[in-house]
């Protein structure tokens, strides 16, 4: 099961930061990668995030995600040049559609942007214990029930994956074939996985509120916390730096830096 | 005596259901009492527990709720469950849903956090609660990495940290392996003896355990309390318990049938041994026919690891003959399910071969092996996905390409066999667990497997439902089907299986005819497996191992 848990204890600089600092970073990554649409700029942001992933030693925990991230980037690379029209430097023409250098660069920029955003979120989740994140969110003003809900989802993902694998085995054992056949039979057969998974998950989550309130939990009531968050000097420096860089990026964009198409995000 | 919980004439009707789940139930629990609630599945035991902790009617939606419930004199009506649980808390059957933090320490801290205690007090309570359930030292462990027994003990600790006066355990041991069950019972014993809590209410199908723990016993049948009284009196009313589909303590069954009495019918082994009369004669039980000549399945030098060198199976050899009814026992994590899944072809072995009816099936995948082998999973919800029972049974047959007429004939046949003919047009989602389990079984039997693997098929079923299911399987077995049952219920093994294979740490550590296996008491107990009490009673009074109360009564004659 540990394969499906993102967080692992670590001693890196990023691990040691207060979760609020890490949330600040994620927000800033969203800002940086959204204000620019030039691949060199969004690529720099992605590069920075990747570097943090490597330095923090969590790359191996993201094994399950690389394929998805690459697919996400590829989709963007293919689709954006089709929809983001304009630009002057024609690269080639296929089936009546003109591909310009600008539209391809834009596609690349958005690909970097999306991957940077998702990866920063994953970086947060792999370096932060879910209860610390929950506490940080409440400290930042989110109602506890909502913060708890978010943490519960991540807490139960491993259980769901486990259920899913067992269901797959159970259905294959009775002759359900989900990996071959034509599209229609495959769709019909995938119901054999999805329906039981849905029902199992519903039964699981259905009891969850009972279990929570049975532990003395009263919605919207004040509560104390065993965990402590410490916003230390390094957090002040780190957060101030990323916030400054975010402000700077907006200033740069307003002055025309880092864009392929100036009038779109 | 202070009244802890009072339930007065409570009626509960769940939203959308046809009938009331509780029909005028009244029950009092005083301080210092241990009360057991027993009854068939679906009788309303869990509903009653939820009523006592205020989960009903304060959470969820109900078409009707009548009556009054007081916890320490205060009505639970429109009180917060979170407030009630400070004095009366409930452990549920499914330990997975009750644990929602990542580490042991944070799980136990959740309750005290809600009580707005300061950090030092929270820490103190966490230590205290973990010590009580024997999990000290595991504070930083991830709860998913714990065994089932540890998880359920953690669930108990996370309620104890609220320091409730009344603790309710709703089938807290049902989903556990024998070791896990023992661990939870040990915790129960400790909580009672050290008076950590004032009263304990527990629901359990194991009446021998009820005999060990309970002062008072309540049977719930069809939403009503049918019998209520001192535990040992009620447990001695063997006929009555049997007629309710319950399984009386084996000692009580034997004493009842042989007319052995002290002041009342003995219900515990020690009591029975004290008063048991001299044995006049013992007939040797017949050696049960064990197997046919052909080998149905053979596993040779099987090694398997999910990752790296973490061997889950360490060179297992096993030969199963056609027509055998074999029990695969052992704690969770010993490799039973892995072994069965390798046999089914769901998992590929790293080394070793799988032979099915003489052919090397090692390279075959699941769908090919499914022609000979059927696999019934523990949780029927993992398999059921159709909108009617009929469709569910027909699915595999259609996938095999049978004509609609053949499909219909086969569905009818297998529905008859499993006793679900009246349910064919029902939506399986709304059936009871026992019925859903039968649907899952039927959908596999429809495919006519020559070997059936049942993976803990009776978990969560009442003894009555368990017998009904196992009798179906036994009938198939008599027709020549080879059966491999993974189970934690030793009385099921004793009653139904002719051969017992015990696994531990990826190896087969005991493989013998069941009578012989259950005579190896030391070996079994060393692995935390406890043979039925009949075995011990017969060994002590008659000098041989008899497996079931029925067998005991038929073969032992007393003065």
Coordinates of C-alpha atoms in Angstrom, one line a residue, chain B residues 35-552:
Chain B
X35 CA -24.0 -6.9 28.0
X36 CA -23.8 -9.0 24.9
X37 CA -26.2 -8.5 22.0
X38 CA -26.6 -11.5 19.6
X39 CA -28.9 -12.3 16.8
X40 CA -29.0 -13.2 13.0
X41 CA -27.7 -10.6 10.5
X42 CA -30.1 -7.9 9.7
X43 CA -32.0 -8.4 13.0
X44 CA -31.3 -4.8 14.1
X45 CA -28.2 -5.3 16.3
X46 CA -26.2 -2.5 14.7
X47 CA -29.2 -0.3 14.6
X48 CA -29.6 -0.8 18.4
X49 CA -25.9 0.1 18.9
X50 CA -26.3 3.2 16.8
X51 CA -29.4 4.2 18.8
X52 CA -27.5 3.9 22.1
X53 CA -24.7 6.2 20.8
X54 CA -27.2 8.7 19.4
X55 CA -26.0 8.2 15.8
X56 CA -29.7 7.4 15.3
X57 CA -31.7 9.6 15.0
X58 CA -29.1 12.4 15.0
X59 CA -27.2 11.4 11.8
X60 CA -28.7 10.1 8.6
X61 CA -32.3 10.2 7.5
X62 CA -35.1 8.1 8.8
X63 CA -38.7 7.7 7.8
X64 CA -39.6 7.3 11.5
X65 CA -38.0 7.4 14.9
X66 CA -40.0 6.9 18.1
X67 CA -39.2 6.3 21.7
X68 CA -36.6 7.6 24.0
X69 CA -32.9 7.0 24.7
X70 CA -31.1 8.4 27.7
X71 CA -27.3 8.3 28.3
X72 CA -26.6 9.0 31.9
X73 CA -30.1 10.5 32.3
X74 CA -29.8 12.9 29.3
X75 CA -31.9 12.3 26.3
X76 CA -29.9 11.8 23.1
X77 CA -32.5 13.4 21.0
X78 CA -31.1 16.3 19.0
X79 CA -27.9 16.2 20.9
X80 CA -24.6 16.2 19.0
X81 CA -23.1 12.7 18.5
X82 CA -19.8 14.3 19.3
X83 CA -21.1 15.2 22.7
X84 CA -22.7 11.9 23.4
X85 CA -19.6 10.0 22.5
X86 CA -17.7 11.6 25.4
X87 CA -19.7 9.2 27.7
X88 CA -20.9 6.4 25.3
X89 CA -18.7 5.5 22.3
X90 CA -18.9 2.8 19.7
X91 CA -16.4 0.8 17.7
X92 CA -17.6 -0.4 14.4
X93 CA -17.0 -3.7 12.5
X94 CA -15.1 -2.2 9.6
X95 CA -11.9 -0.9 11.1
X96 CA -10.9 0.6 7.8
X97 CA -13.5 3.3 7.8
X98 CA -12.8 4.2 11.4
X99 CA -9.2 5.1 10.8
X100 CA -8.9 8.3 8.9
X101 CA -5.6 9.8 10.1
X102 CA -2.2 8.7 8.7
X103 CA -0.3 7.8 11.9
X104 CA -1.2 5.9 15.0
X105 CA -0.5 8.8 17.3
X106 CA -2.6 11.3 15.3
X107 CA -5.5 8.8 15.1
X108 CA -5.7 8.6 18.9
X109 CA -5.2 12.3 19.3
X110 CA -8.2 13.2 17.1
X111 CA -10.7 12.7 19.9
X112 CA -8.9 14.7 22.6
X113 CA -8.3 17.4 20.0
X114 CA -12.0 17.7 19.7
X115 CA -12.3 18.1 23.4
X116 CA -10.1 21.2 23.2
X117 CA -7.6 19.7 25.5
X118 CA -4.1 21.2 25.7
X119 CA -1.2 19.5 24.0
X120 CA 0.3 18.0 27.1
X121 CA -3.1 16.4 28.1
X122 CA -3.6 15.1 24.6
X123 CA -0.2 13.5 24.6
X124 CA -0.8 12.0 28.0
X125 CA -4.1 10.5 26.9
X126 CA -2.6 9.1 23.6
X127 CA 0.1 7.3 25.6
X128 CA -2.4 6.0 28.1
X129 CA -4.8 4.7 25.5
X130 CA -2.1 3.1 23.4
X131 CA -0.7 1.4 26.4
X132 CA -4.1 -0.1 27.2
X133 CA -4.5 -1.7 23.8
X134 CA -0.9 -2.7 23.6
X135 CA 0.3 -0.4 20.8
X136 CA 2.8 1.6 22.8
X137 CA 5.9 2.2 20.7
X138 CA 4.0 2.3 17.4
X139 CA 3.1 6.0 17.8
X140 CA 4.7 7.1 14.6
X141 CA 3.7 4.1 12.5
X142 CA 1.3 4.6 9.5
X143 CA -2.0 3.1 10.4
X144 CA -2.3 1.3 7.0
X145 CA 0.9 -0.6 7.7
X146 CA -0.7 -2.3 10.8
X147 CA -2.3 -5.7 10.9
X148 CA -6.1 -6.0 11.1
X149 CA -6.0 -6.8 14.8
X150 CA -3.7 -3.8 15.4
X151 CA -6.0 -1.5 13.4
X152 CA -9.1 -2.6 15.4
X153 CA -7.2 -2.0 18.6
X154 CA -6.2 1.4 17.3
X155 CA -9.8 2.1 16.7
X156 CA -10.6 1.2 20.3
X157 CA -7.7 3.3 21.6
X158 CA -8.9 6.3 19.6
X159 CA -12.3 6.1 21.4
X160 CA -10.7 5.3 24.8
X161 CA -8.8 8.6 24.6
X162 CA -12.2 10.3 25.0
X163 CA -12.4 8.4 28.3
X164 CA -16.0 7.3 27.8
X165 CA -17.9 5.4 30.5
X166 CA -19.6 3.1 28.2
X167 CA -18.0 1.4 25.2
X168 CA -19.9 -0.4 22.5
X169 CA -18.2 -2.9 20.2
X170 CA -20.3 -3.8 17.2
X171 CA -18.9 -7.0 15.8
X172 CA -15.4 -5.6 16.4
X173 CA -13.8 -9.0 15.8
X174 CA -15.8 -10.1 12.8
X175 CA -13.4 -9.0 10.1
X176 CA -10.3 -10.2 12.0
X177 CA -8.1 -13.2 11.7
X178 CA -7.8 -15.5 14.8
X179 CA -4.8 -13.6 16.1
X180 CA -6.5 -10.3 15.7
X181 CA -9.6 -11.6 17.4
X182 CA -7.6 -12.8 20.3
X183 CA -5.9 -9.5 20.6
X184 CA -9.2 -7.6 20.7
X185 CA -10.6 -10.0 23.2
X186 CA -7.5 -9.5 25.4
X187 CA -8.1 -5.8 25.3
X188 CA -11.8 -6.3 26.2
X189 CA -10.7 -8.4 29.2
X190 CA -8.2 -5.7 30.3
X191 CA -10.8 -2.9 30.0
X192 CA -13.2 -4.9 32.1
X193 CA -10.8 -6.1 34.7
X194 CA -9.0 -2.8 35.2
X195 CA -12.3 -1.0 35.1
X196 CA -11.1 1.4 32.5
X197 CA -14.7 1.7 31.4
X198 CA -17.8 1.4 33.5
X199 CA -19.9 -0.7 31.1
X200 CA -19.3 -2.7 28.0
X201 CA -21.8 -3.6 25.3
X202 CA -20.7 -5.9 22.5
X203 CA -22.2 -7.6 19.5
X204 CA -20.7 -11.0 18.6
X205 CA -21.6 -14.1 16.7
X206 CA -19.2 -16.2 18.8
X207 CA -21.3 -17.3 21.7
X208 CA -18.4 -19.1 23.4
X209 CA -16.8 -15.7 23.7
X210 CA -20.1 -14.2 24.9
X211 CA -20.0 -16.9 27.6
X212 CA -16.6 -15.8 28.6
X213 CA -17.4 -12.1 28.9
X214 CA -21.0 -11.2 29.3
X215 CA -23.1 -10.8 32.5
X216 CA -26.3 -10.3 30.6
X217 CA -27.4 -11.4 27.1
X218 CA -29.9 -10.0 24.8
X219 CA -31.1 -11.6 21.6
X220 CA -32.4 -9.4 18.9
X221 CA -34.5 -11.0 16.2
X222 CA -36.4 -9.2 13.5
X223 CA -36.2 -5.8 15.3
X224 CA -37.4 -7.1 18.6
X225 CA -35.7 -8.2 21.8
X226 CA -36.7 -11.8 22.0
X227 CA -34.8 -13.2 25.0
X228 CA -33.1 -11.2 27.7
X229 CA -31.5 -12.6 30.8
X230 CA -28.4 -13.6 32.6
X231 CA -25.8 -14.7 30.0
X232 CA -25.2 -18.2 31.3
X233 CA -28.9 -19.0 31.6
X234 CA -29.7 -17.8 28.1
X235 CA -26.6 -19.6 26.6
X236 CA -27.8 -22.8 28.2
X237 CA -31.1 -22.6 26.3
X238 CA -29.5 -24.5 23.4
X239 CA -32.6 -25.4 21.4
X240 CA -33.9 -21.8 21.5
X241 CA -30.5 -20.5 20.3
X242 CA -30.3 -23.1 17.5
X243 CA -33.8 -22.2 16.3
X244 CA -32.7 -18.6 15.9
X245 CA -29.9 -19.6 13.5
X246 CA -27.3 -18.9 16.2
X247 CA -24.5 -21.2 17.3
X248 CA -24.6 -22.0 21.0
X249 CA -21.3 -22.5 22.8
X250 CA -20.1 -26.0 21.7
X251 CA -19.7 -27.1 25.3
X252 CA -23.3 -26.1 26.0
X253 CA -24.5 -28.0 23.0
X254 CA -22.8 -31.2 24.0
X255 CA -23.9 -30.9 27.6
X256 CA -27.4 -30.1 26.6
X257 CA -27.7 -33.1 24.2
X258 CA -26.1 -35.5 26.7
X259 CA -28.1 -34.2 29.6
X260 CA -25.1 -33.0 31.6
X261 CA -26.1 -30.4 34.1
X262 CA -24.5 -28.7 37.0
X263 CA -26.9 -26.1 38.5
X264 CA -27.6 -25.2 34.9
X265 CA -26.1 -26.3 31.5
X266 CA -22.4 -25.7 31.6
X267 CA -21.3 -23.1 29.0
X268 CA -17.6 -22.9 29.6
X269 CA -15.0 -25.6 29.1
X270 CA -13.8 -25.5 32.7
X271 CA -17.3 -25.8 34.1
X272 CA -18.0 -28.8 31.8
X273 CA -14.8 -30.5 32.8
X274 CA -15.7 -30.2 36.4
X275 CA -19.1 -31.8 36.2
X276 CA -18.6 -34.1 33.2
X277 CA -19.7 -37.7 34.0
X278 CA -17.5 -40.7 33.4
X279 CA -17.4 -41.8 29.8
X280 CA -18.9 -45.3 29.3
X281 CA -17.8 -46.0 25.8
X282 CA -16.3 -44.2 22.8
X283 CA -16.9 -45.2 19.2
X284 CA -14.1 -44.3 16.8
X285 CA -15.5 -42.0 14.1
X286 CA -15.3 -43.3 10.6
X287 CA -12.5 -42.0 8.5
X288 CA -14.2 -39.6 6.1
X289 CA -13.6 -40.3 2.5
X290 CA -10.9 -37.9 1.6
X291 CA -10.4 -37.8 -2.1
X292 CA -10.5 -39.2 -5.5
X293 CA -7.5 -40.6 -7.4
X294 CA -6.9 -37.8 -9.9
X295 CA -4.9 -34.7 -8.9
X296 CA -7.0 -31.6 -9.5
X297 CA -4.3 -29.0 -8.7
X298 CA -0.7 -29.2 -7.9
X299 CA 1.6 -26.4 -6.9
X300 CA 5.3 -27.2 -6.9
X301 CA 8.1 -25.2 -5.3
X302 CA 6.1 -22.0 -5.7
X303 CA 7.8 -18.7 -4.9
X304 CA 6.1 -15.3 -5.1
X305 CA 7.0 -11.7 -4.2
X306 CA 4.9 -8.6 -4.9
X307 CA 8.1 -6.6 -5.0
X308 CA 11.8 -7.4 -4.9
X309 CA 12.9 -10.2 -2.6
X310 CA 10.0 -9.8 -0.2
X311 CA 8.9 -13.4 -0.5
X312 CA 5.2 -13.9 0.3
X313 CA 5.4 -17.6 -0.8
X314 CA 8.6 -19.4 0.0
X315 CA 8.7 -22.7 -1.9
X316 CA 5.1 -24.0 -1.4
X317 CA 4.3 -27.5 -2.4
X318 CA 0.7 -28.6 -2.4
X319 CA -1.2 -31.4 -4.1
X320 CA -5.0 -31.2 -4.1
X321 CA -6.9 -34.3 -5.2
X322 CA -10.2 -34.2 -7.1
X323 CA -13.2 -34.1 -4.8
X324 CA -11.3 -32.9 -1.8
X325 CA -12.7 -30.4 0.6
X326 CA -9.7 -28.6 1.8
X327 CA -9.4 -25.8 4.4
X328 CA -6.5 -23.3 4.1
X329 CA -6.0 -21.7 7.4
X330 CA -3.4 -19.3 9.0
X331 CA -3.2 -15.7 10.0
X332 CA -3.6 -12.9 7.5
X333 CA -0.3 -12.2 5.8
X334 CA 0.7 -15.9 5.9
X335 CA 0.3 -16.2 2.2
X336 CA -3.1 -18.0 1.9
X337 CA -4.7 -15.5 -0.5
X338 CA -1.6 -15.1 -2.5
X339 CA -1.4 -18.9 -2.9
X340 CA -5.0 -19.0 -4.0
X341 CA -4.5 -16.2 -6.5
X342 CA -1.4 -17.8 -8.0
X343 CA -3.5 -21.0 -8.4
X344 CA -6.2 -18.9 -10.1
X345 CA -3.7 -17.2 -12.3
X346 CA -4.4 -13.7 -11.0
X347 CA -0.8 -13.6 -9.8
X348 CA 2.2 -15.1 -11.7
X349 CA 4.7 -17.0 -9.6
X350 CA 8.3 -15.9 -9.7
X351 CA 9.4 -19.6 -9.6
X352 CA 7.6 -22.9 -9.6
X353 CA 4.8 -24.5 -11.5
X354 CA 1.0 -24.8 -11.3
X355 CA -0.6 -27.9 -12.6
X356 CA -4.3 -28.2 -13.2
X357 CA -5.8 -31.6 -14.0
X358 CA -2.4 -32.8 -15.2
X359 CA -1.5 -30.0 -17.5
X360 CA 1.1 -27.4 -16.9
X361 CA -1.1 -24.3 -16.4
X362 CA 1.8 -22.0 -15.4
X363 CA 1.7 -20.0 -18.6
X364 CA -2.1 -19.8 -18.8
X365 CA -3.7 -16.5 -17.8
X366 CA -6.8 -16.1 -15.6
X367 CA -9.4 -16.4 -18.4
X368 CA -8.0 -19.7 -19.5
X369 CA -7.8 -21.1 -16.0
X370 CA -11.3 -19.8 -15.3
X371 CA -12.6 -22.7 -17.3
X372 CA -11.5 -25.0 -14.5
X373 CA -11.2 -22.8 -11.5
X374 CA -13.7 -20.5 -9.9
X375 CA -12.7 -17.9 -7.3
X376 CA -15.1 -16.4 -4.8
X377 CA -13.8 -13.3 -3.1
X378 CA -14.4 -12.3 0.5
X379 CA -16.4 -9.2 -0.3
X380 CA -19.3 -9.8 -2.7
X381 CA -19.3 -6.0 -3.5
X382 CA -16.1 -6.6 -5.4
X383 CA -17.9 -8.7 -8.0
X384 CA -21.5 -7.5 -8.2
X385 CA -22.2 -4.9 -10.8
X386 CA -25.4 -5.7 -12.7
X387 CA -28.8 -4.2 -12.0
X388 CA -30.6 -7.5 -11.4
X389 CA -29.5 -10.8 -9.9
X390 CA -30.4 -12.5 -13.2
X391 CA -28.1 -10.3 -15.2
X392 CA -25.3 -10.9 -12.7
X393 CA -25.6 -14.6 -13.0
X394 CA -25.9 -14.5 -16.8
X395 CA -22.9 -12.3 -17.3
X396 CA -20.1 -14.9 -17.3
X397 CA -22.3 -17.3 -19.3
X398 CA -22.9 -14.8 -22.0
X399 CA -19.2 -13.9 -22.0
X400 CA -18.6 -17.6 -22.8
X401 CA -20.9 -17.3 -25.8
X402 CA -23.8 -19.5 -24.6
X403 CA -27.2 -19.1 -26.3
X404 CA -29.8 -17.1 -24.5
X405 CA -31.8 -20.3 -23.9
X406 CA -28.9 -22.1 -22.4
X407 CA -28.1 -19.0 -20.3
X408 CA -31.6 -19.0 -18.9
X409 CA -31.6 -22.7 -18.1
X410 CA -28.2 -22.5 -16.3
X411 CA -29.2 -19.3 -14.3
X412 CA -32.3 -21.0 -13.1
X413 CA -30.4 -24.1 -12.1
X414 CA -27.7 -22.3 -10.2
X415 CA -30.2 -20.0 -8.5
X416 CA -32.1 -23.0 -7.3
X417 CA -29.0 -24.6 -6.0
X418 CA -27.9 -21.5 -4.0
X419 CA -31.4 -20.7 -2.9
X420 CA -31.8 -17.3 -4.5
X421 CA -34.5 -18.1 -7.1
X422 CA -36.8 -15.6 -5.5
X423 CA -34.3 -12.9 -5.9
X424 CA -33.6 -13.1 -9.6
X425 CA -35.4 -9.8 -10.4
X426 CA -34.0 -7.9 -7.4
X427 CA -31.3 -5.3 -7.6
X428 CA -28.4 -6.9 -5.8
X429 CA -27.3 -3.6 -4.3
X430 CA -30.2 -3.6 -1.9
X431 CA -29.8 -7.2 -0.7
X432 CA -28.4 -8.2 2.6
X433 CA -24.7 -9.2 2.8
X434 CA -25.5 -12.9 3.2
X435 CA -27.7 -12.7 0.1
X436 CA -25.2 -10.8 -1.9
X437 CA -22.6 -13.4 -1.0
X438 CA -24.9 -16.0 -2.4
X439 CA -25.3 -14.0 -5.6
X440 CA -21.5 -13.8 -5.9
X441 CA -21.1 -17.5 -5.3
X442 CA -23.9 -18.3 -7.8
X443 CA -22.3 -16.2 -10.5
X444 CA -19.1 -18.3 -10.2
X445 CA -20.9 -21.6 -9.9
X446 CA -22.8 -20.8 -13.1
X447 CA -19.5 -21.3 -14.9
X448 CA -19.3 -24.9 -13.8
X449 CA -15.8 -24.8 -12.3
X450 CA -14.3 -28.1 -11.4
X451 CA -12.2 -26.4 -8.7
X452 CA -13.7 -23.7 -6.4
X453 CA -11.6 -21.4 -4.3
X454 CA -13.6 -19.6 -1.5
X455 CA -11.6 -16.7 0.0
X456 CA -13.1 -16.2 3.5
X457 CA -16.6 -16.6 2.2
X458 CA -18.3 -16.4 5.6
X459 CA -16.8 -13.2 7.0
X460 CA -19.6 -11.1 8.4
X461 CA -22.2 -13.8 8.0
X462 CA -24.2 -15.2 10.9
X463 CA -23.7 -18.9 11.8
X464 CA -27.1 -19.7 10.1
X465 CA -26.0 -18.0 6.9
X466 CA -22.6 -19.5 7.1
X467 CA -24.1 -23.0 7.3
X468 CA -26.5 -22.3 4.4
X469 CA -23.6 -21.2 2.2
X470 CA -21.3 -24.1 3.3
X471 CA -24.1 -26.7 2.8
X472 CA -24.4 -25.5 -0.8
X473 CA -20.7 -25.9 -1.3
X474 CA -20.8 -29.3 0.4
X475 CA -23.4 -30.4 -2.0
X476 CA -21.2 -29.4 -5.0
X477 CA -18.3 -31.2 -3.4
X478 CA -20.3 -34.4 -3.1
X479 CA -21.0 -34.0 -6.8
X480 CA -17.2 -34.2 -7.4
X481 CA -16.2 -30.5 -7.3
X482 CA -12.9 -29.8 -5.6
X483 CA -13.2 -27.1 -3.0
X484 CA -10.5 -25.0 -1.4
X485 CA -11.8 -22.8 1.4
X486 CA -9.7 -20.0 3.0
X487 CA -11.3 -19.4 6.4
X488 CA -10.7 -18.1 9.9
X489 CA -13.6 -20.0 11.4
X490 CA -12.3 -23.2 12.9
X491 CA -15.8 -24.6 13.5
X492 CA -16.4 -24.3 9.8
X493 CA -13.2 -26.3 9.1
X494 CA -14.2 -28.9 11.7
X495 CA -17.7 -29.3 10.3
X496 CA -17.0 -29.2 6.6
X497 CA -13.4 -29.8 5.6
X498 CA -11.8 -33.1 5.4
X499 CA -8.2 -31.8 5.1
X500 CA -6.6 -28.8 6.7
X501 CA -3.5 -27.0 5.5
X502 CA -2.1 -24.3 7.7
X503 CA 0.3 -21.6 6.4
X504 CA 2.6 -19.4 8.3
X505 CA 5.2 -17.0 6.9
X506 CA 4.8 -18.1 3.3
X507 CA 5.2 -21.8 4.0
X508 CA 2.9 -24.8 4.6
X509 CA 3.5 -25.7 8.3
X510 CA 0.8 -28.3 8.8
X511 CA -1.0 -30.5 6.2
X512 CA -3.2 -33.3 7.5
X513 CA -6.7 -34.7 7.6
X514 CA -8.7 -32.3 9.8
X515 CA -9.0 -34.6 12.8
X516 CA -5.3 -35.1 12.9
X517 CA -4.6 -31.4 12.3
X518 CA -6.9 -30.4 15.2
X519 CA -5.2 -32.9 17.4
X520 CA -2.0 -31.0 17.0
X521 CA -3.1 -28.5 19.6
X522 CA 0.4 -27.2 20.4
X523 CA 1.3 -26.5 16.8
X524 CA -2.0 -24.7 16.2
X525 CA -1.8 -22.6 19.3
X526 CA 1.8 -21.7 18.6
X527 CA 0.3 -20.1 15.5
X528 CA -2.5 -18.4 17.4
X529 CA -5.1 -20.8 15.9
X530 CA -7.6 -22.2 18.4
X531 CA -9.4 -25.4 17.5
X532 CA -13.1 -25.6 18.5
X533 CA -13.8 -26.4 22.2
X534 CA -15.3 -29.8 21.2
X535 CA -11.8 -30.9 20.3
X536 CA -10.4 -30.1 23.7
X537 CA -13.4 -31.4 25.6
X538 CA -13.3 -34.8 23.7
X539 CA -9.5 -35.0 24.2
X540 CA -9.8 -34.5 27.9
X541 CA -12.8 -36.7 28.6
X542 CA -12.6 -39.3 25.9
X543 CA -9.0 -39.4 24.9
X544 CA -9.5 -38.7 21.2
X545 CA -10.3 -35.7 19.0
X546 CA -13.9 -35.2 18.0
X547 CA -14.6 -32.3 15.7
X548 CA -18.2 -31.2 16.2
X549 CA -20.7 -31.3 19.0
X550 CA -22.9 -33.6 16.8
X551 CA -20.0 -36.0 16.3
X552 CA -19.3 -35.9 20.0

